[in-house]
Short mmCIF file of C-alpha atoms in Angstrom, two decimals:
data_model
loop_
_atom_site.label_atom_id
_atom_site.label_comp_id
_atom_site.label_asym_id
_atom_site.label_seq_id
_atom_site.Cartn_x
_atom_site.Cartn_y
_atom_site.Cartn_z
CA MET A 1 87.79 106.53 65.95
CA VAL A 2 89.94 108.54 63.85
CA SER A 3 91.94 109.83 66.87
CA CYS A 4 92.40 106.31 67.95
CA VAL A 5 93.57 105.09 64.61
CA PHE A 6 95.85 107.77 64.63
CA LEU A 7 97.21 107.03 67.99
CA HIS A 8 97.91 103.35 66.85
CA TYR A 9 99.86 104.96 63.88
CA VAL A 10 102.22 106.90 66.00
CA MET A 11 102.74 104.12 68.25
CA VAL A 12 103.67 101.44 65.20
CA GLY A 13 105.99 104.47 63.96
CA LEU A 14 107.90 104.93 67.46
CA LEU A 15 108.07 101.28 67.50
CA LEU A 16 110.05 100.85 64.12
CA PHE A 17 111.48 103.94 64.33
CA PRO A 18 112.86 104.39 68.23
CA ARG A 19 116.24 106.10 67.05
CA VAL A 20 114.52 108.97 65.56
CA PHE A 21 113.37 110.25 69.12
CA SER A 22 116.45 110.69 71.52
CA TRP A 23 114.34 110.29 74.58
CA SER A 24 113.60 106.82 74.00
CA GLN A 25 116.91 105.72 74.34
CA GLY A 26 118.79 104.83 77.29
CA SER A 27 115.18 105.38 79.44
CA LEU A 28 114.25 104.08 82.48
CA LEU A 29 112.45 101.40 81.31
CA GLY A 30 115.55 99.59 80.44
CA MET A 31 116.69 99.47 84.44
CA PRO A 32 113.71 100.19 86.42
CA ARG A 33 114.94 98.38 89.49
CA ALA A 34 118.02 100.34 89.76
CA ILE A 35 116.35 103.42 88.92
CA ILE A 36 113.26 102.99 91.53
CA ALA A 37 115.18 101.88 94.03
CA SER A 38 118.53 104.64 93.93
CA PRO A 39 118.88 106.63 96.90
CA HIS A 40 117.72 109.81 95.06
CA VAL A 41 114.33 107.96 94.21
CA MET A 42 113.88 106.70 97.47
CA ARG A 43 114.63 110.08 99.12
CA TYR A 44 111.47 111.24 97.93
CA ARG A 45 109.20 108.18 98.06
CA GLY A 46 107.20 109.88 100.93
CA HIS A 47 106.05 112.58 98.22
CA LEU A 48 105.64 110.27 95.26
CA ARG A 49 103.11 108.22 97.85
CA SER A 50 100.84 110.84 98.11
CA THR A 51 99.96 111.45 94.30
CA MET A 52 97.92 108.22 94.03
CA MET A 53 94.28 107.32 95.26
CA ASP A 54 94.32 103.71 93.99
CA SER A 55 98.30 103.81 95.60
CA VAL A 56 100.87 102.04 93.08
CA PRO A 57 101.83 98.53 94.26
CA GLU A 58 105.66 98.37 95.58
CA ILE A 59 107.79 96.97 92.82
CA GLU A 60 109.46 94.02 94.82
CA TYR A 61 113.13 94.26 94.36
CA GLY A 62 113.77 92.00 97.38
CA ALA A 63 114.21 92.82 101.24
CA PRO A 64 114.92 96.26 102.30
CA SER A 65 118.93 97.68 103.23
CA SER A 66 119.61 96.76 106.78
CA SER A 67 120.92 100.58 106.68
CA LYS A 68 117.87 102.32 105.69
CA VAL A 69 116.59 105.05 108.11
CA LYS A 70 113.79 103.55 109.82
CA ALA A 71 110.82 105.77 110.08
CA SER A 72 108.91 106.99 113.20
CA ALA A 73 105.14 106.09 113.80
CA ARG A 74 104.12 109.57 113.39
CA LEU A 75 106.10 109.81 110.06
CA SER A 76 104.43 106.36 109.25
CA ALA A 77 101.18 107.25 109.83
CA PHE A 78 101.47 110.51 107.89
CA ASN A 79 102.86 108.97 104.89
CA LEU A 80 100.24 106.35 104.98
CA ALA A 81 97.27 108.64 105.11
CA LYS A 82 99.15 110.28 101.83
CA CYS A 83 99.23 106.78 100.27
CA VAL A 84 95.65 105.91 100.74
CA GLY A 85 94.82 109.51 99.70
CA GLY A 86 94.81 110.71 96.01
CA VAL A 87 93.16 111.94 92.96
CA GLY A 88 90.29 109.43 92.37
CA VAL A 89 88.52 110.37 95.52
CA PHE A 90 87.25 113.15 93.22
CA ALA A 91 84.80 110.44 91.95
CA LEU A 92 83.36 109.50 95.29
CA PRO A 93 80.50 112.60 94.94
CA ALA A 94 79.31 110.43 91.87
CA GLY A 95 79.02 107.21 93.67
CA VAL A 96 76.73 109.04 96.09
CA ALA A 97 74.71 110.94 93.50
CA LEU A 98 74.12 107.28 91.47
CA PHE A 99 71.75 106.20 94.51
CA SER A 100 69.93 109.09 95.38
CA ASP A 101 69.72 112.96 95.16
CA SER A 102 68.53 113.34 98.66
CA LYS A 103 70.67 115.18 100.94
CA LYS A 104 69.97 112.21 103.33
CA ALA A 105 72.17 110.15 101.22
CA VAL A 106 75.01 111.55 103.27
CA ILE A 107 74.02 109.48 106.30
CA PRO A 108 74.27 106.05 104.62
CA ALA A 109 77.12 107.35 102.31
CA ALA A 110 79.07 108.35 105.76
CA ALA A 111 78.23 105.56 107.64
CA LEU A 112 79.91 103.48 104.45
CA CYS A 113 82.92 105.60 104.25
CA ILE A 114 83.77 104.98 108.27
CA ALA A 115 82.69 101.08 108.36
CA LEU A 116 84.93 100.47 105.37
CA GLY A 117 87.75 102.38 106.36
CA LEU A 118 87.82 100.89 109.56
CA VAL A 119 87.98 97.96 108.22
CA SER A 120 90.70 98.76 105.76
CA ALA A 121 92.74 99.56 108.71
CA TYR A 122 92.30 96.00 109.87
CA THR A 123 93.06 94.19 106.91
CA PHE A 124 96.01 96.58 106.25
CA SER A 125 97.14 95.22 110.19
CA LEU A 126 96.79 91.67 109.02
CA TYR A 127 99.22 92.19 106.43
CA GLY A 128 101.72 93.74 108.92
CA ARG A 129 100.92 90.60 111.40
CA ALA A 130 101.98 88.09 108.65
CA CYS A 131 105.07 89.74 107.61
CA ALA A 132 105.85 90.11 111.06
CA HIS A 133 105.48 86.02 111.41
CA TYR A 134 106.74 84.83 107.94
CA LYS A 135 109.74 87.37 107.83
CA THR A 136 108.76 88.64 104.34
CA THR A 137 108.76 92.24 102.91
CA THR A 138 106.64 92.02 99.82
CA LEU A 139 103.00 91.03 99.70
CA LYS A 140 103.73 88.53 97.41
CA GLU A 141 106.45 86.38 99.32
CA THR A 142 104.17 86.72 102.42
CA TRP A 143 101.18 84.55 100.27
CA SER A 144 103.79 82.32 99.26
CA LYS A 145 104.80 81.21 102.74
CA ALA A 146 101.28 81.72 104.20
CA VAL A 147 99.23 80.03 101.49
CA GLY A 148 101.62 78.89 98.52
CA GLU A 149 103.71 79.49 95.99
CA ASP A 150 101.76 77.86 93.18
CA THR A 151 99.00 80.62 93.90
CA ALA A 152 100.97 83.68 94.68
CA TRP A 153 100.83 84.68 90.89
CA ILE A 154 97.02 85.28 91.65
CA VAL A 155 98.49 88.73 94.20
CA SER A 156 100.69 89.66 91.40
CA PHE A 157 98.07 89.35 88.62
CA ALA A 158 95.60 91.70 90.88
CA SER A 159 98.13 94.24 91.63
CA THR A 160 99.03 94.79 88.09
CA LEU A 161 95.38 94.94 86.94
CA LYS A 162 94.41 97.40 89.78
CA THR A 163 97.60 99.56 88.44
CA LEU A 164 96.17 99.48 84.84
CA PHE A 165 92.98 101.07 86.11
CA ALA A 166 94.84 103.80 87.90
CA CYS A 167 97.13 104.52 84.57
CA LEU A 168 93.41 104.27 82.79
CA THR A 169 91.61 106.92 85.48
CA PHE A 170 94.45 109.02 85.29
CA SER A 171 94.43 109.33 81.46
CA ILE A 172 90.58 110.33 81.73
CA VAL A 173 91.29 112.67 84.52
CA ILE A 174 94.03 114.15 82.10
CA GLY A 175 91.13 114.15 79.48
CA ASP A 176 88.74 115.95 81.54
CA SER A 177 91.06 118.74 83.35
CA PHE A 178 93.08 119.88 80.63
CA THR A 179 89.79 119.88 78.03
CA SER A 180 88.14 122.06 80.80
CA LEU A 181 91.49 124.16 80.76
CA ALA A 182 92.01 124.76 77.36
CA LYS A 183 88.19 126.13 76.92
CA SER A 184 88.34 128.28 80.03
CA MET A 185 91.98 130.09 78.66
CA GLY A 186 90.29 130.10 74.98
CA ALA A 187 92.50 127.79 73.48
CA PRO A 188 91.93 126.78 70.03
CA ALA A 189 88.78 124.90 69.03
CA LEU A 190 90.66 121.78 67.98
CA LEU A 191 91.67 121.16 72.07
CA HIS A 192 88.38 121.65 73.15
CA VAL A 193 87.95 118.18 72.00
CA ARG A 194 88.30 115.81 74.58
CA THR A 195 89.77 113.18 72.85
CA ASN A 196 92.17 115.35 71.00
CA MET A 197 93.48 116.41 74.30
CA ILE A 198 94.09 112.77 75.37
CA LEU A 199 95.84 111.90 72.61
CA LEU A 200 98.14 114.85 72.46
CA MET A 201 98.89 115.26 76.29
CA SER A 202 99.58 111.09 75.87
CA PHE A 203 101.98 111.44 73.20
CA LEU A 204 103.72 114.91 73.79
CA VAL A 205 103.85 114.60 77.86
CA VAL A 206 103.17 111.47 79.31
CA LEU A 207 104.78 109.28 76.84
CA PRO A 208 108.29 111.44 77.39
CA LEU A 209 107.70 111.08 81.18
CA CYS A 210 107.42 107.46 81.31
CA LEU A 211 110.89 107.21 78.70
CA LEU A 212 112.71 109.53 81.03
CA GLN A 213 116.32 108.07 82.33
CA SER A 214 115.47 109.37 85.87
CA LEU A 215 112.28 109.70 88.15
CA ALA A 216 114.23 112.13 90.78
CA ALA A 217 113.44 115.13 88.89
CA LEU A 218 109.73 114.67 89.19
CA ALA A 219 109.59 114.24 93.19
CA PRO A 220 109.46 118.28 93.61
CA PHE A 221 106.51 118.86 91.18
CA SER A 222 104.96 115.49 93.39
CA ALA A 223 105.09 117.22 96.49
CA MET A 224 103.58 120.55 94.79
CA GLY A 225 101.07 118.27 93.42
CA MET A 226 100.06 117.14 96.92
CA ALA A 227 99.75 120.85 98.06
CA GLY A 228 97.48 121.29 94.96
CA THR A 229 95.24 118.19 95.99
CA ILE A 230 95.03 119.48 99.44
CA TYR A 231 94.16 123.53 97.85
CA THR A 232 91.42 121.57 95.81
CA LYS A 233 89.56 119.97 98.57
CA ILE A 234 89.58 123.37 100.67
CA PHE A 235 88.13 125.12 97.46
CA MET A 236 85.50 122.56 97.30
CA MET A 237 84.63 123.68 101.00
CA ILE A 238 84.51 127.00 100.01
CA ARG A 239 82.14 126.71 97.16
CA LEU A 240 79.70 124.45 98.95
CA VAL A 241 79.53 127.64 101.79
CA ASP A 242 79.40 130.44 100.11
CA GLY A 243 76.79 128.91 97.74
CA SER A 244 78.27 130.09 94.11
CA TYR A 245 76.24 127.08 92.53
CA ARG A 246 73.03 127.18 94.01
CA PRO A 247 70.03 128.55 91.88
CA GLY A 248 70.83 132.54 91.51
CA GLY A 249 74.41 132.02 92.72
CA LYS A 250 77.52 133.48 90.93
CA PHE A 251 78.21 130.55 88.74
CA PHE A 252 74.98 128.55 88.43
CA ASN A 253 73.92 129.81 85.07
CA ASP A 254 77.34 128.88 83.68
CA VAL A 255 77.10 125.30 84.48
CA VAL A 256 75.14 123.45 81.43
CA PRO A 257 71.53 121.84 83.31
CA ALA A 258 73.25 118.59 83.39
CA LEU A 259 75.71 119.43 85.97
CA GLN A 260 73.79 122.21 87.93
CA PRO A 261 72.69 120.84 91.47
CA VAL A 262 69.51 118.61 91.88
CA PHE A 263 67.77 117.70 94.99
CA GLY A 264 64.92 115.72 96.04
CA ALA A 265 63.88 114.05 92.33
CA ARG A 266 65.23 110.55 93.73
CA PRO A 267 64.57 110.49 97.40
CA LEU A 268 65.33 106.84 98.07
CA PRO A 269 68.27 107.11 100.27
CA VAL A 270 69.39 103.89 99.77
CA ASN A 271 68.94 100.82 96.66
CA PRO A 272 71.31 98.51 94.72
CA LEU A 273 73.38 101.05 93.28
CA THR A 274 74.94 101.72 96.62
CA MET A 275 77.20 99.21 95.77
CA VAL A 276 79.07 101.52 93.14
CA LEU A 277 80.00 103.76 95.94
CA VAL A 278 81.00 100.61 98.17
CA SER A 279 83.34 99.81 94.90
CA MET A 280 84.76 102.97 94.62
CA LEU A 281 85.29 103.24 98.25
CA SER A 282 87.23 99.99 97.91
CA THR A 283 89.75 101.70 95.58
CA ALA A 284 89.70 104.89 97.89
CA TYR A 285 91.15 102.85 100.85
CA ILE A 286 93.61 100.81 99.04
CA ALA A 287 97.43 101.05 100.12
CA HIS A 288 97.56 97.46 101.21
CA TYR A 289 100.35 96.20 98.40
CA ASN A 290 102.26 98.94 100.71
CA ALA A 291 101.89 97.08 104.06
CA PRO A 292 104.83 94.94 103.92
CA THR A 293 107.04 98.08 103.18
CA PHE A 294 105.36 100.22 105.96
CA TYR A 295 105.91 97.24 108.64
CA SER A 296 109.46 96.79 107.29
CA GLU A 297 110.58 100.64 107.34
CA LEU A 298 108.94 101.45 110.80
CA ARG A 299 111.39 101.96 113.61
CA ASP A 300 110.89 99.33 116.67
CA ASN A 301 108.15 97.66 114.43
CA THR A 302 106.03 95.99 116.87
CA MET A 303 102.38 95.01 116.14
CA PRO A 304 101.12 97.42 119.08
CA ARG A 305 103.01 100.21 117.18
CA PHE A 306 101.90 98.86 113.57
CA ASN A 307 98.47 98.74 114.77
CA ALA A 308 98.50 102.43 115.79
CA VAL A 309 100.08 103.42 112.56
CA SER A 310 97.37 101.80 110.60
CA LEU A 311 94.25 102.98 112.94
CA ALA A 312 95.80 106.84 112.57
CA GLY A 313 96.82 106.68 109.19
CA PHE A 314 93.63 105.41 107.77
CA GLY A 315 91.79 107.75 110.42
CA ILE A 316 93.12 110.86 108.55
CA ALA A 317 92.34 109.04 105.32
CA ILE A 318 88.42 108.37 106.49
CA PHE A 319 88.24 112.04 107.38
CA MET A 320 89.82 113.57 103.87
CA THR A 321 87.49 110.92 102.19
CA LEU A 322 84.56 112.26 103.77
CA TRP A 323 85.16 115.96 103.34
CA VAL A 324 85.26 115.35 99.67
CA THR A 325 82.65 113.12 99.42
CA LEU A 326 80.07 115.11 101.11
CA THR A 327 81.39 118.46 100.06
CA GLY A 328 80.77 117.29 96.32
CA PHE A 329 77.76 115.82 97.17
CA LEU A 330 75.81 118.46 98.66
CA THR A 331 77.24 121.14 96.30
CA PHE A 332 75.82 119.01 93.18
CA GLY A 333 73.67 116.52 94.56
CA GLY A 334 72.56 114.19 91.92
CA ASN A 335 74.30 115.82 88.69
CA ALA A 336 77.35 115.16 90.50
CA SER A 337 79.87 114.16 87.79
CA GLY A 338 82.16 110.86 87.93
CA TYR A 339 85.12 113.45 88.18
CA ILE A 340 83.64 116.28 90.32
CA LEU A 341 85.67 118.86 88.96
CA ASN A 342 83.85 118.62 85.53
CA ASN A 343 81.00 120.39 87.74
CA TYR A 344 82.79 123.81 88.18
CA SER A 345 82.24 126.53 85.67
CA GLY A 346 84.76 127.25 83.28
CA MET A 347 84.65 131.31 84.62
CA ASP A 348 85.26 130.04 88.06
CA LYS A 349 88.89 131.11 88.21
CA LEU A 350 89.61 129.29 91.76
CA ALA A 351 88.02 125.83 89.73
CA SER A 352 90.70 126.30 87.21
CA ILE A 353 93.56 126.29 89.68
CA ALA A 354 92.32 123.38 91.16
CA ARG A 355 92.03 121.72 87.61
CA CYS A 356 95.69 122.64 86.72
CA SER A 357 96.77 121.36 90.40
CA VAL A 358 95.50 117.68 89.90
CA GLY A 359 96.43 118.04 86.19
CA ILE A 360 100.04 118.19 87.76
CA THR A 361 99.43 115.83 90.39
CA ILE A 362 98.50 113.07 87.89
CA LEU A 363 101.24 114.25 85.16
CA THR A 364 104.15 113.65 87.69
CA SER A 365 102.25 110.62 89.14
CA TYR A 366 101.75 108.91 86.17
CA PRO A 367 105.45 107.66 85.68
CA PHE A 368 105.74 105.77 88.79
CA THR A 369 102.23 104.23 88.19
CA PHE A 370 103.08 103.28 84.67
CA THR A 371 106.55 101.85 85.67
CA ALA A 372 104.78 99.15 88.33
CA LEU A 373 102.54 98.63 85.56
CA ARG A 374 104.89 97.79 82.86
CA THR A 375 107.24 96.07 85.77
CA GLY A 376 104.16 93.88 86.64
CA CYS A 377 103.07 92.64 83.02
CA LEU A 378 106.91 91.75 82.28
CA ASP A 379 106.71 89.87 85.44
CA MET A 380 103.56 87.87 84.81
CA LEU A 381 105.10 87.26 81.08
CA GLY A 382 108.14 85.20 82.84
CA VAL A 383 110.50 88.12 80.89
CA PRO A 384 114.06 87.58 82.65
CA VAL A 385 115.74 90.58 83.74
CA ASP A 386 118.59 90.84 81.32
CA LYS A 387 116.15 90.43 78.07
CA ARG A 388 114.03 93.58 79.26
CA PRO A 389 116.14 96.15 78.06
CA GLU A 390 115.32 95.49 74.56
CA LEU A 391 111.69 95.35 75.15
CA ASN A 392 111.00 97.94 77.47
CA THR A 393 110.43 100.66 74.78
CA PRO A 394 107.95 98.53 72.72
CA THR A 395 106.12 97.21 75.74
CA THR A 396 105.33 100.94 76.86
CA LEU A 397 104.59 101.68 73.61
CA MET A 398 102.08 99.42 73.33
CA ILE A 399 100.62 99.59 76.83
CA LEU A 400 100.15 103.12 76.43
CA GLY A 401 98.62 103.15 73.31
CA ALA A 402 96.09 100.74 74.53
CA ILE A 403 95.46 102.73 77.75
CA THR A 404 95.32 106.20 75.60
CA SER A 405 92.81 104.20 72.92
CA ALA A 406 90.54 102.93 76.02
CA ALA A 407 90.48 106.75 77.89
CA MET A 408 89.34 108.10 74.37
CA VAL A 409 86.27 105.52 74.48
CA ILE A 410 85.77 105.54 78.56
CA THR A 411 84.40 108.79 79.58
CA ASN A 412 83.26 108.48 83.18
CA VAL A 413 86.15 108.24 85.48
CA GLY A 414 83.64 106.98 88.17
CA PHE A 415 82.98 103.24 85.95
CA ALA A 416 87.15 102.98 85.62
CA VAL A 417 87.32 103.33 89.93
CA SER A 418 84.65 101.55 90.72
CA PHE A 419 85.08 99.01 88.63
CA ALA A 420 88.89 98.20 89.29
CA GLY A 421 87.72 98.60 92.89
CA ALA A 422 85.05 95.85 92.89
CA LEU A 423 86.99 93.60 91.34
CA PHE A 424 91.04 94.08 92.12
CA GLY A 425 90.19 96.45 95.33
CA ASN A 426 88.01 94.05 97.30
CA ALA A 427 90.38 91.12 96.29
CA LEU A 428 93.65 92.69 97.57
CA MET A 429 91.99 94.77 100.57
CA TYR A 430 89.36 92.08 101.88
CA CYS A 431 89.71 88.78 100.34
CA ALA A 432 93.55 88.25 100.46
CA PRO A 433 94.49 89.51 103.86
CA ALA A 434 91.99 87.32 105.18
CA ILE A 435 93.01 84.20 103.69
CA ILE A 436 96.60 85.08 104.90
CA GLU A 437 95.22 85.41 108.54
CA ILE A 438 93.53 82.12 108.40
CA ALA A 439 96.93 80.39 107.52
CA ARG A 440 98.80 82.07 109.44
CA THR A 441 96.63 81.08 112.98
CA ARG A 442 96.40 77.73 111.49
CA ASP A 443 100.36 77.53 110.93
CA THR A 444 101.04 78.97 114.68
CA GLY A 445 98.10 77.31 116.64
CA THR A 446 96.41 80.09 117.51
CA ILE A 447 93.02 79.89 116.00
CA SER A 448 90.25 81.04 117.96
CA PHE A 449 86.31 81.22 117.02
CA TRP A 450 86.17 84.92 116.95
CA ASN A 451 89.09 85.35 114.80
CA LEU A 452 88.01 82.83 112.23
CA LEU A 453 84.29 84.31 112.30
CA VAL A 454 85.47 87.50 111.33
CA ASN A 455 88.02 87.09 109.05
CA ARG A 456 85.36 84.31 107.32
CA LEU A 457 83.12 87.24 106.93
CA ILE A 458 85.46 89.69 105.43
CA LEU A 459 86.49 86.99 102.96
CA GLY A 460 82.90 86.28 102.03
CA GLY A 461 81.75 89.98 101.98
CA GLY A 462 84.63 90.87 100.18
CA ALA A 463 84.13 88.15 97.41
CA VAL A 464 80.16 89.17 97.34
CA LEU A 465 80.81 92.94 97.32
CA GLY A 466 83.21 92.36 94.44
CA ILE A 467 81.25 90.32 92.38
CA LEU A 468 77.80 92.31 93.05
CA GLY A 469 79.68 95.43 92.59
CA ALA A 470 81.75 94.56 89.08
CA ALA A 471 78.16 93.90 87.80
CA ILE A 472 76.39 96.70 89.19
CA CYS A 473 79.11 98.78 87.89
CA VAL A 474 78.79 97.10 83.99
CA LEU A 475 75.11 96.93 83.92
CA LYS A 476 74.57 101.14 85.07
CA GLU A 477 77.31 101.95 82.50
CA ILE A 478 75.57 100.14 79.41
CA GLY A 479 71.95 101.56 80.66
CA LYS A 480 70.70 98.32 82.07
CA ILE A 481 69.99 99.96 85.54
#
């Protein structure tokens, strides 16, 4: 509570006296469109996409230039796989642990990962099909032409809130990662407190990064973060195989009992809490707000080629999701943490490297995610572009202050991932593309029984999964189930 009050005093001070801080002047937030769309940033967009699980929604700047170099199908598939994968995937083992600690639970978990991944690939392809028909380059524009302009705000609203939860997830993981690093490195006791670390990193690192004049300088670090994420996945497999965290293992006694491996206490492999994992996967597989961009940037963008890109990209993403989910769960079972790296010992040097790698990934991707969030908020408020420069700094301070305060209170990153996936991930990944496809087939007169049936099932299923998933996530978090 004291930290939250102090944070708000700091933010108010910055708001009243911005000129004291030279980096708050002429920041990127005064001209986000010009900077994000600049050639320097666009050159590295492939690297930047890889840094997020709940991918950052593309900020809509209009149709891409006709002179832009088109991507091959192979490169597009690779970029799509990077766009889907990200740091939030490290919450998935906890999604399995919530409904069972039986090793047999990996069977329904794997089935859900594969099934929802394939459905996500199909709905991603539906967005491309709609863009091809309506000649659109953004998700909002596609919805406007297929369904109607009056309801297009729904898509923008869902995208913005999804990005808000992405930033919240980042702040929570920053607190967890750097607090563990501080303990393992023997830092002062003040830094061993999670809320203090979140406050410190938000004020001294995240805020200056969000106010940088140019984001191009972060691109090499984003590429390094991607490599670090791959390293972390390999590290998790190594620790599963070498048994360092099994009873009698090298690091078993270094871990508190609440984080030590537990298997067999809750043998029922499937129960209502399985919905939490479903909700998490709705975040894990979402890249759908970027579908129009992938379609418009694909060389020779016929639907067969775009379908192949969708299937290949999501195929890789399914494999990587299975890797993290199964290795994390099979290592720690029912005690898998909402952020799986919290389970590993502070004395494990390989784990410390993994935490540092994930921390770099988050810090370098945070400004891009936050820029999308801030732009979405100003868009929803209807703030004219020419009025935004004078509002960008205070808007940044207020939004970041609210996110940081929430991250201090919410300790379970799994809750943030699953709740956002249930409400907004399901809406953008299942409901919206199904509605657009039904509208498209009616417009073209190509509607068929099977097409209508499949998309109505996806629409209804997405709505039900979203409502039930969100309710179960909240009830679980408050201890009612």
